């Protein structure tokens, strides 16, 4: 009987083992931050890859512990993706510093630099306190059958260095890699449009932003005209610092574009001034700017006030400090009219971004619309030492320097300058009012209430403008957000790019940037001081455990089974 029972058990075991591959696999992530889980949209993406993908990481080799952690996290992520991608993703790690001699090593460095993969110097300290400098390339290249895209795994950020910088890079790994895969896998290209015809920034003045946008979109520029369907093909439109009023016809076409789900990035100045006047004199007037959009934005839930922001947290600017009639004398001083705006830590658009540099920004005011259900999220604010001036007003350098010494002058704090609006907006041109402009052609029926959509409203048009610099070879474009005095580049480019991606993102890809991994670090001073103690502890405790448990286990076996044990 026992013989038959054993045979039956063996048969059941064989059947179970044979059916295991047919069962759906089970994976459990027991970490608090779900560190080893990938998002549902990522899973769907890699399950439907049209081509095989090869990823080359250039951060390999014997680097410090931080980069080793980044490499390990990258390998773990690709291994996780491959489970759902049916092994269509391959990856390798390369160390450009591995070479027979310095000539070969520099040749490797130069080849990567030529492809835009810039190296960075990393200082590492050994146990004896000696510091060595290593050149590392925190880059990866994602390669498909038709194209290649480079991604930077470690973005330079003066606020985060060492472990914090690496931790931030690990948090963004899934977004950066899947972002490249999505772009390379696209079969169609979405379009966006810069609206023209109202004195908006020229193509050269928004070149840096356009270059960033062009990685994802085809970019067009043009006037609106009379066709109500002209904006239908565009995923989003950008209104970048108009100086002349919009007509009711143009407003209506934009309004119906929004009602049908269109996305808009509004970059509107609330004031205007002649900044060049400060180079000739010590004062200049600031006056309100009305481009005939206030009623439309008010209907959508926000108002750009005719105010100008001054902030203690600001950029520097050469200012003429000479008295009237004297030869101009320029000196770099805090330029309170160029605030460095704080970014919201709660939005995927602005989380972990540097401050955004603005110029003559205004304050946003939110309206309490009772007929719309609009979610409003503040993205950019001033600091806790702000002064708000209502226009018209006068910039007087001498008075400004005197006021800056008075603590009571900076009594305002945390004023909103940029906000994201989401929901179902109500038309500025309700059909019952019979205010729909004439001379419009198109096929769309009029809508009083729109479908769910998004828009960004920024009370400053300068955050998208890049400076131009004249060189012997001609005019060159400076990076967006670049400060000539401190030579720092602020977060303007990333803010605008993230905002545009969020506006046009129907699958919530940008939410991957919201992942946060808690950094659990050892106390370096304690571990270094008690280094020998912990080494002996970790070595002796396992041995002592074995010395105690082994004889005990042997004695128990002898007692249970007798001498045969």
Coordinates of C-alpha atoms in Angstrom, one line a residue:
X1 CA 0.0 0.0 0.0
X2 CA 2.8 2.3 0.9
X3 CA 4.4 1.5 -2.5
X4 CA 1.3 2.7 -4.4
X5 CA 1.0 5.8 -2.3
X6 CA 4.6 6.8 -3.1
X7 CA 3.9 6.3 -6.9
X8 CA 0.7 8.4 -6.7
X9 CA 2.6 11.2 -4.9
X10 CA 5.4 11.1 -7.5
X11 CA 2.8 11.4 -10.3
X12 CA 1.1 14.3 -8.6
X13 CA 4.4 16.1 -8.1
X14 CA 5.3 15.6 -11.8
X15 CA 1.9 17.0 -12.9
X16 CA 2.3 20.0 -10.6
X17 CA 5.8 20.8 -11.9
X18 CA 4.7 20.4 -15.5
X19 CA 1.8 22.8 -15.0
X20 CA 3.7 25.5 -13.2
X21 CA 5.0 27.2 -16.4
X22 CA 1.4 27.5 -17.5
X23 CA 0.3 29.4 -14.4
X24 CA 0.6 33.2 -14.2
X25 CA 3.7 34.3 -12.4
X26 CA 3.4 36.0 -9.1
X27 CA 5.7 38.8 -8.0
X28 CA 5.6 40.5 -4.6
X29 CA 7.3 43.9 -3.8
X30 CA 7.5 44.2 -0.1
X31 CA 9.4 47.5 0.0
X32 CA 7.6 50.5 1.4
X33 CA 8.2 52.6 -1.7
X34 CA 7.4 49.8 -4.2
X35 CA 11.0 50.2 -5.3
X36 CA 10.9 47.1 -7.5
X37 CA 7.5 47.6 -9.1
X38 CA 6.9 49.2 -12.5
X39 CA 3.9 51.2 -13.5
X40 CA 1.0 49.8 -15.4
X41 CA 1.7 52.1 -18.4
X42 CA 5.3 51.0 -18.5
X43 CA 4.2 47.4 -18.5
X44 CA 1.8 48.0 -21.4
X45 CA 4.6 49.8 -23.3
X46 CA 7.2 47.0 -23.1
X47 CA 4.6 44.3 -23.8
X48 CA 4.0 45.8 -27.3
X49 CA 7.5 46.8 -28.4
X50 CA 7.6 46.8 -32.3
X51 CA 11.4 46.2 -32.3
X52 CA 14.2 44.8 -30.2
X53 CA 15.9 47.4 -28.0
X54 CA 19.5 47.5 -26.9
X55 CA 20.7 49.9 -24.1
X56 CA 24.3 50.7 -23.6
X57 CA 25.3 52.3 -20.2
X58 CA 28.6 54.2 -20.2
X59 CA 28.7 54.4 -16.4
X60 CA 30.3 50.9 -15.9
X61 CA 33.6 50.1 -14.3
X62 CA 35.1 50.4 -10.9
X63 CA 33.5 53.7 -9.8
X64 CA 32.6 54.8 -6.3
X65 CA 29.8 53.1 -4.3
X66 CA 27.2 55.7 -5.4
X67 CA 27.6 55.0 -9.1
X68 CA 27.7 51.3 -8.4
X69 CA 24.3 51.7 -6.8
X70 CA 23.0 53.6 -9.8
X71 CA 24.3 50.9 -12.2
X72 CA 22.7 48.1 -10.0
X73 CA 19.4 50.0 -10.0
X74 CA 19.5 50.4 -13.8
X75 CA 20.3 46.7 -14.3
X76 CA 17.5 45.7 -12.0
X77 CA 15.0 47.9 -13.8
X78 CA 15.9 46.5 -17.2
X79 CA 15.6 42.9 -15.8
X80 CA 12.2 43.8 -14.5
X81 CA 11.1 45.3 -17.8
X82 CA 12.4 42.2 -19.7
X83 CA 10.0 40.0 -17.8
X84 CA 7.1 41.7 -19.5
X85 CA 9.0 42.5 -22.8
X86 CA 9.6 38.8 -23.5
X87 CA 13.4 39.4 -23.4
X88 CA 13.3 42.0 -26.2
X89 CA 15.5 44.4 -24.3
X90 CA 19.3 43.8 -24.0
X91 CA 21.8 45.9 -22.1
X92 CA 25.5 46.3 -21.5
X93 CA 27.7 48.4 -19.3
X94 CA 30.8 50.0 -20.7
X95 CA 33.6 51.8 -18.9
X96 CA 35.2 54.4 -21.2
X97 CA 38.1 54.7 -18.8
X98 CA 39.2 51.1 -19.6
X99 CA 42.1 51.5 -22.0
X100 CA 45.7 50.3 -22.5
X101 CA 47.1 53.8 -22.3
X102 CA 46.1 57.5 -21.8
X103 CA 45.9 58.1 -25.6
X104 CA 43.3 55.4 -26.0
X105 CA 41.4 56.6 -22.9
X106 CA 41.2 60.2 -24.2
X107 CA 40.1 58.8 -27.6
X108 CA 37.2 57.1 -25.9
X109 CA 36.3 60.3 -24.0
X110 CA 36.5 62.4 -27.2
X111 CA 34.2 59.9 -29.1
X112 CA 31.5 60.2 -26.5
X113 CA 31.9 64.0 -26.2
X114 CA 31.4 64.2 -30.0
X115 CA 28.0 62.5 -29.6
X116 CA 27.0 64.9 -26.9
X117 CA 27.6 62.6 -24.0
X118 CA 29.6 64.9 -21.7
X119 CA 31.6 63.4 -18.9
X120 CA 31.7 64.7 -15.3
X121 CA 34.5 64.7 -12.7
X122 CA 33.7 62.8 -9.5
X123 CA 35.8 63.0 -6.4
X124 CA 36.1 59.9 -4.2
X125 CA 37.8 59.5 -0.9
X126 CA 39.4 56.2 0.3
X127 CA 39.7 55.0 3.9
X128 CA 42.9 56.8 4.4
X129 CA 41.4 60.2 3.4
X130 CA 43.1 60.4 0.0
X131 CA 40.9 62.1 -2.7
X132 CA 41.0 61.0 -6.3
X133 CA 39.3 62.5 -9.3
X134 CA 37.6 60.1 -11.8
X135 CA 35.9 60.9 -15.1
X136 CA 32.5 59.3 -15.4
X137 CA 29.9 59.3 -18.1
X138 CA 26.4 59.0 -16.5
X139 CA 24.8 58.4 -19.9
X140 CA 22.9 55.6 -21.7
X141 CA 22.1 55.1 -25.4
X142 CA 18.8 53.4 -26.3
X143 CA 19.1 51.8 -29.7
X144 CA 16.4 50.5 -32.0
X145 CA 16.6 49.2 -35.5
X146 CA 16.0 52.7 -37.0
X147 CA 17.3 55.2 -34.4
X148 CA 19.4 56.0 -31.3
X149 CA 18.6 58.3 -28.4
X150 CA 20.9 59.3 -25.6
X151 CA 19.6 59.9 -22.1
X152 CA 21.4 61.5 -19.1
X153 CA 21.0 59.4 -16.0
X154 CA 22.4 62.0 -13.6
X155 CA 21.3 65.6 -14.3
X156 CA 23.6 68.3 -12.8
X157 CA 21.9 69.9 -9.8
X158 CA 23.7 72.1 -7.4
X159 CA 21.2 71.3 -4.6
X160 CA 21.9 67.5 -4.6
X161 CA 25.2 65.8 -4.6
X162 CA 26.6 62.5 -3.6
X163 CA 24.0 60.1 -2.3
X164 CA 21.1 62.5 -2.7
X165 CA 22.0 63.1 -6.4
X166 CA 22.2 59.4 -7.1
X167 CA 19.0 58.7 -5.2
X168 CA 17.2 61.3 -7.4
X169 CA 18.7 59.7 -10.5
X170 CA 17.4 56.3 -9.4
X171 CA 13.9 57.7 -8.8
X172 CA 13.8 59.0 -12.4
X173 CA 15.3 55.9 -14.0
X174 CA 12.0 54.4 -15.1
X175 CA 10.7 57.7 -16.5
X176 CA 13.9 58.5 -18.4
X177 CA 14.3 55.0 -20.0
X178 CA 10.6 54.5 -20.9
X179 CA 10.6 58.1 -22.2
X180 CA 13.3 57.2 -24.7
X181 CA 11.6 53.9 -25.6
X182 CA 8.3 55.7 -26.2
X183 CA 9.9 58.3 -28.5
X184 CA 11.8 55.7 -30.5
X185 CA 8.7 53.5 -30.8
X186 CA 6.4 56.3 -32.1
X187 CA 5.0 55.8 -35.6
X188 CA 3.3 59.3 -35.7
X189 CA 4.5 62.7 -34.5
X190 CA 2.2 65.0 -32.6
X191 CA 2.2 68.7 -33.4
X192 CA 2.1 71.8 -31.3
X193 CA 1.8 75.4 -32.5
X194 CA 3.2 78.8 -31.3
X195 CA 0.5 81.5 -31.9
X196 CA 1.7 84.6 -33.8
X197 CA 0.3 87.9 -34.8
X198 CA 0.3 89.8 -31.5
X199 CA 3.9 90.7 -31.0
X200 CA 4.8 87.3 -29.3
X201 CA 8.4 86.3 -28.9
X202 CA 10.2 85.6 -32.2
X203 CA 11.4 82.2 -33.3
X204 CA 15.0 83.1 -32.2
X205 CA 13.8 84.3 -28.8
X206 CA 12.2 80.9 -28.0
X207 CA 14.7 78.8 -29.9
X208 CA 15.9 77.0 -26.7
X209 CA 12.4 76.1 -25.7
X210 CA 11.5 75.0 -29.2
X211 CA 14.6 72.8 -29.3
X212 CA 13.5 71.1 -26.1
X213 CA 10.0 70.6 -27.4
X214 CA 11.2 69.3 -30.8
X215 CA 12.3 66.1 -29.2
X216 CA 8.7 65.2 -28.8
X217 CA 6.7 67.3 -31.2
X218 CA 6.6 68.9 -34.6
X219 CA 6.6 72.6 -34.0
X220 CA 4.6 75.0 -36.2
X221 CA 4.1 78.8 -36.0
X222 CA 1.4 81.0 -37.4
X223 CA -1.6 83.3 -37.1
X224 CA -5.1 82.0 -36.3
X225 CA -7.0 83.4 -39.2
X226 CA -10.7 82.8 -39.8
X227 CA -11.0 79.0 -39.8
X228 CA -12.4 77.6 -36.6
X229 CA -10.9 74.2 -37.4
X230 CA -7.3 75.4 -37.8
X231 CA -6.1 74.3 -34.4
X232 CA -7.7 70.8 -34.5
X233 CA -4.5 69.0 -35.6
X234 CA -2.4 70.4 -32.7
X235 CA -1.9 68.6 -29.4
X236 CA -1.3 71.9 -27.7
X237 CA -0.8 75.6 -28.5
X238 CA 1.6 78.1 -26.9
X239 CA 0.7 81.7 -26.4
X240 CA 4.1 83.3 -25.6
X241 CA 4.1 86.9 -24.3
X242 CA 1.7 88.7 -26.7
X243 CA 2.0 92.5 -26.7
X244 CA -1.0 93.3 -28.9
X245 CA -4.7 92.6 -28.2
X246 CA -6.4 89.4 -29.5
X247 CA -9.6 89.9 -31.6
X248 CA -12.9 88.4 -30.5
X249 CA -12.7 86.1 -33.5
X250 CA -9.3 84.7 -32.4
X251 CA -10.4 84.3 -28.8
X252 CA -13.5 82.4 -30.0
X253 CA -11.4 80.0 -32.1
X254 CA -9.1 79.3 -29.1
X255 CA -12.1 79.0 -26.8
X256 CA -13.7 76.3 -29.0
X257 CA -10.4 74.6 -29.3
X258 CA -10.4 74.3 -25.5
X259 CA -14.0 73.2 -25.4
X260 CA -13.1 70.3 -27.7
X261 CA -10.2 69.2 -25.5
X262 CA -7.4 71.4 -26.7
X263 CA -4.5 72.2 -24.4
X264 CA -3.1 75.7 -24.0
X265 CA 0.1 77.1 -22.4
X266 CA -0.6 80.7 -21.6
X267 CA 2.5 82.8 -20.9
X268 CA 1.0 86.2 -20.4
X269 CA 2.6 89.4 -19.1
X270 CA 0.4 91.5 -16.8
X271 CA 2.6 94.6 -17.1
X272 CA 5.0 96.2 -19.6
X273 CA 8.0 98.5 -19.4
X274 CA 10.9 99.7 -21.5
X275 CA 13.8 97.9 -19.8
X276 CA 16.3 99.6 -22.0
X277 CA 15.3 102.9 -20.3
X278 CA 17.2 101.8 -17.2
X279 CA 20.5 101.9 -19.2
X280 CA 19.9 105.6 -20.0
X281 CA 18.4 106.7 -16.7
X282 CA 17.8 105.5 -13.2
X283 CA 14.1 105.2 -13.5
X284 CA 11.5 103.7 -15.8
X285 CA 7.7 103.4 -15.8
X286 CA 5.7 100.1 -15.5
X287 CA 2.2 100.2 -16.9
X288 CA -0.5 97.6 -17.2
X289 CA -0.7 95.4 -20.3
X290 CA -4.0 94.4 -21.7
X291 CA -4.1 91.9 -24.6
X292 CA -7.9 91.4 -24.3
X293 CA -7.6 88.0 -22.7
X294 CA -8.6 88.8 -19.2
X295 CA -12.3 88.0 -19.6
X296 CA -11.5 84.7 -21.2
X297 CA -9.0 83.6 -18.5
X298 CA -11.4 84.9 -15.8
X299 CA -14.1 82.6 -17.2
X300 CA -11.7 79.7 -17.0
X301 CA -10.9 80.4 -13.4
X302 CA -7.9 82.6 -13.1
X303 CA -6.9 86.3 -13.5
X304 CA -3.5 87.9 -14.2
X305 CA -3.4 91.0 -12.1
X306 CA -1.8 94.3 -13.1
X307 CA 0.9 94.0 -10.5
X308 CA 4.7 93.5 -10.6
X309 CA 6.6 91.2 -8.2
X310 CA 9.7 92.2 -6.3
X311 CA 11.5 89.4 -4.4
X312 CA 14.5 89.2 -2.1
X313 CA 15.3 85.8 -3.7
X314 CA 16.3 87.1 -7.1
X315 CA 18.9 87.1 -9.9
X316 CA 21.5 89.8 -10.4
X317 CA 21.6 92.4 -13.1
X318 CA 24.0 95.2 -14.2
X319 CA 22.2 98.4 -13.2
X320 CA 23.1 102.0 -13.9
X321 CA 23.8 103.5 -10.5
X322 CA 25.1 106.9 -11.8
X323 CA 23.0 110.0 -11.1
X324 CA 21.0 111.7 -13.9
X325 CA 23.3 113.5 -16.3
X326 CA 26.4 111.7 -15.3
X327 CA 28.2 109.0 -17.3
X328 CA 26.5 105.6 -16.9
X329 CA 28.1 103.4 -14.3
X330 CA 27.0 99.8 -14.2
X331 CA 27.2 97.5 -11.1
X332 CA 25.9 94.0 -10.5
X333 CA 23.3 94.2 -7.8
X334 CA 20.3 92.1 -6.7
X335 CA 17.6 92.7 -9.3
X336 CA 14.4 92.3 -7.2
X337 CA 12.3 92.5 -10.4
X338 CA 13.8 89.2 -11.5
X339 CA 12.5 86.7 -8.9
X340 CA 13.7 83.1 -8.6
X341 CA 10.4 81.4 -8.3
X342 CA 10.0 78.4 -6.0
X343 CA 8.7 75.1 -7.5
X344 CA 6.0 73.0 -6.0
X345 CA 7.3 69.7 -4.6
X346 CA 3.8 68.0 -5.0
X347 CA 3.4 68.2 -8.8
X348 CA 5.2 65.9 -11.3
X349 CA 5.8 69.0 -13.4
X350 CA 7.9 70.8 -10.8
X351 CA 9.1 68.2 -8.3
X352 CA 12.9 68.3 -7.8
X353 CA 13.3 71.3 -10.2
X354 CA 15.5 74.2 -9.5
X355 CA 14.0 77.7 -9.2
X356 CA 12.6 79.3 -12.3
X357 CA 13.9 82.7 -13.3
X358 CA 11.3 85.3 -14.1
X359 CA 11.3 89.0 -15.1
X360 CA 8.7 91.5 -14.1
X361 CA 6.3 88.7 -13.2
X362 CA 2.7 89.4 -12.0
X363 CA 0.5 87.7 -9.4
X364 CA -2.2 85.2 -10.3
X365 CA -5.6 85.6 -8.7
X366 CA -8.1 82.7 -8.7
X367 CA -11.8 83.3 -9.4
X368 CA -14.6 81.4 -7.6
X369 CA -16.5 80.2 -10.6
X370 CA -19.7 78.5 -9.6
X371 CA -20.6 77.1 -13.0
X372 CA -17.3 75.2 -13.5
X373 CA -15.6 72.4 -11.6
X374 CA -11.9 73.3 -12.2
X375 CA -9.0 71.8 -10.3
X376 CA -6.4 74.5 -9.7
X377 CA -2.8 73.6 -8.7
X378 CA -0.2 76.3 -8.0
X379 CA 3.2 75.4 -9.5
X380 CA 5.4 78.5 -9.1
X381 CA 5.4 80.9 -6.2
X382 CA 7.5 83.8 -4.8
X383 CA 9.6 83.5 -1.7
X384 CA 8.6 84.5 1.9
X385 CA 10.1 88.0 1.4
X386 CA 8.1 89.6 -1.4
X387 CA 6.8 93.0 -2.3
X388 CA 3.9 93.6 -4.7
X389 CA 3.6 96.9 -6.5
X390 CA 0.4 97.8 -8.3
X391 CA 0.7 99.5 -11.7
X392 CA 1.2 102.1 -13.0
X393 CA 4.3 102.6 -10.9
X394 CA 7.9 103.8 -11.3
X395 CA 11.1 101.9 -11.0
X396 CA 13.6 104.2 -9.3
X397 CA 17.0 102.6 -8.6
X398 CA 17.9 104.9 -5.7
X399 CA 14.6 104.5 -4.0
X400 CA 14.7 100.7 -4.6
X401 CA 18.0 100.3 -2.9
X402 CA 16.8 102.3 0.1
X403 CA 13.6 100.3 0.4
X404 CA 15.4 97.0 0.2
X405 CA 17.1 97.8 3.5
X406 CA 13.7 98.0 5.2
X407 CA 12.5 94.6 6.5
X408 CA 8.9 95.8 6.6
X409 CA 9.1 96.4 2.8
X410 CA 9.1 92.6 2.3
X411 CA 6.0 91.8 4.2
X412 CA 4.3 89.6 1.5
X413 CA 5.0 86.0 1.0
X414 CA 4.4 83.0 -1.3
X415 CA 2.4 84.7 -4.1
X416 CA 1.3 82.4 -7.0
X417 CA 2.8 83.1 -10.4
X418 CA 2.0 79.9 -12.3
X419 CA -0.8 77.4 -12.0
X420 CA -2.2 74.3 -13.7
X421 CA -6.0 74.2 -14.4
X422 CA -7.7 70.9 -15.1
X423 CA -11.4 70.1 -15.7
X424 CA -14.3 70.9 -17.9
X425 CA -14.2 74.6 -18.7
X426 CA -17.2 76.8 -19.7
X427 CA -17.1 78.8 -22.9
X428 CA -16.4 82.5 -22.9
X429 CA -18.9 82.7 -25.7
X430 CA -22.1 81.0 -24.5
X431 CA -24.6 80.5 -27.4
X432 CA -27.4 82.1 -25.4
X433 CA -25.6 85.5 -25.3
X434 CA -25.4 85.6 -29.2
X435 CA -21.8 87.0 -28.8
X436 CA -20.3 84.5 -31.3
X437 CA -18.2 86.5 -33.8
X438 CA -19.1 86.6 -37.4
X439 CA -16.8 85.8 -40.4
X440 CA -15.7 82.4 -39.0
X441 CA -15.7 79.3 -41.1
X442 CA -15.5 75.7 -39.8
X443 CA -17.3 72.5 -39.3
X444 CA -17.4 72.2 -35.5
X445 CA -20.7 72.7 -33.7
X446 CA -20.6 75.3 -31.0
X447 CA -20.0 74.0 -27.4
X448 CA -20.9 75.9 -24.3
X449 CA -19.2 73.3 -22.0
X450 CA -16.0 71.6 -22.8
X451 CA -14.7 68.1 -22.3
X452 CA -11.9 67.4 -19.8
X453 CA -8.7 69.2 -20.6
X454 CA -5.8 71.1 -19.1
X455 CA -4.1 74.4 -19.4
X456 CA -1.1 76.2 -17.9
X457 CA -1.3 79.9 -16.9
X458 CA 1.9 81.8 -16.2
X459 CA 1.8 85.5 -15.3
X460 CA 5.1 86.1 -17.0
X461 CA 6.1 85.7 -20.6
X462 CA 9.8 86.0 -20.0
X463 CA 10.3 82.6 -18.6
X464 CA 10.2 81.1 -22.1
X465 CA 12.6 83.7 -23.7
X466 CA 16.2 82.9 -24.2
X467 CA 18.9 85.5 -24.4
X468 CA 20.9 86.1 -27.6
X469 CA 24.6 86.8 -27.5
X470 CA 26.6 88.3 -30.4
X471 CA 29.9 86.5 -31.2
X472 CA 32.4 87.0 -34.0
X473 CA 30.6 84.1 -35.8
X474 CA 27.2 85.8 -35.4
X475 CA 24.4 85.5 -32.9
X476 CA 24.3 82.6 -30.6
X477 CA 21.5 81.3 -28.4
X478 CA 22.1 81.1 -24.6
X479 CA 20.5 78.3 -22.6
X480 CA 17.0 78.9 -21.4
X481 CA 17.1 80.2 -17.8
X482 CA 20.8 81.1 -18.0
X483 CA 22.0 84.0 -15.8
X484 CA 24.8 86.0 -17.3
X485 CA 26.1 87.3 -13.9
X486 CA 26.3 84.0 -11.9
X487 CA 26.6 81.7 -14.9
X488 CA 23.9 79.5 -13.5
X489 CA 21.2 77.9 -15.5
X490 CA 17.8 77.8 -13.7
X491 CA 14.9 75.4 -14.2
X492 CA 13.0 77.3 -16.9
X493 CA 13.7 74.7 -19.6
X494 CA 12.7 71.7 -17.5
X495 CA 9.6 73.5 -16.1
X496 CA 8.2 74.3 -19.6
X497 CA 9.1 70.9 -21.1
X498 CA 7.5 69.1 -18.2
X499 CA 4.5 71.3 -18.3
X500 CA 4.0 70.7 -22.0
X501 CA 4.4 66.9 -21.6
X502 CA 1.9 66.9 -18.8
X503 CA -0.6 69.0 -20.8
X504 CA -0.4 66.5 -23.7
X505 CA 0.0 63.4 -21.6
X506 CA -3.1 61.2 -21.8
X507 CA -1.5 58.2 -20.1
X508 CA 0.0 60.0 -17.1
X509 CA 3.6 59.2 -18.0
X510 CA 4.9 62.2 -16.1
X511 CA 3.6 60.7 -12.8
X512 CA 6.6 58.4 -12.9
X513 CA 8.6 61.4 -11.8
X514 CA 6.7 61.4 -8.6
X515 CA 8.3 58.3 -7.3
X516 CA 10.3 58.9 -4.1
X517 CA 12.8 56.5 -2.5
X518 CA 13.7 57.2 1.0
X519 CA 17.5 57.5 1.4
X520 CA 18.6 55.4 4.4
X521 CA 22.2 56.2 5.0
X522 CA 24.6 55.0 7.7
X523 CA 26.2 57.5 10.0
X524 CA 29.6 58.0 8.4
X525 CA 31.4 59.3 11.4
X526 CA 30.2 56.5 13.6
X527 CA 31.0 53.8 11.1
X528 CA 34.5 55.2 10.5
X529 CA 35.2 55.6 14.2
X530 CA 34.0 52.1 15.1
X531 CA 35.1 50.5 11.9
X532 CA 37.2 47.7 13.5
X533 CA 34.5 46.9 16.0
X534 CA 31.9 46.4 13.3
X535 CA 34.3 44.3 11.2
X536 CA 35.0 42.0 14.1
X537 CA 31.4 41.9 15.1
X538 CA 30.2 40.9 11.6
X539 CA 33.0 38.2 11.4
X540 CA 32.7 36.7 14.9
X541 CA 29.0 36.6 15.5
X542 CA 28.2 34.1 12.7
X543 CA 31.1 31.9 13.8
X544 CA 29.9 32.0 17.4
X545 CA 26.4 31.2 16.3
X546 CA 27.6 28.1 14.4
X547 CA 29.8 27.0 17.3
X548 CA 26.7 27.1 19.6
X549 CA 24.0 25.7 17.3
X550 CA 26.1 22.9 15.7
X551 CA 26.8 20.9 18.9
X552 CA 23.3 21.5 20.1
X553 CA 21.8 20.1 16.9
X554 CA 24.2 17.1 17.0
X555 CA 23.2 16.4 20.6
X556 CA 19.5 16.5 19.7
X557 CA 19.9 14.1 16.8
X558 CA 21.9 11.6 19.0
X559 CA 19.2 11.7 21.6
X560 CA 16.3 11.3 19.1
X561 CA 17.9 8.6 16.8
X562 CA 20.4 7.1 19.1
X563 CA 24.0 6.1 18.1
X564 CA 22.9 5.5 14.4
X565 CA 22.6 9.3 14.0

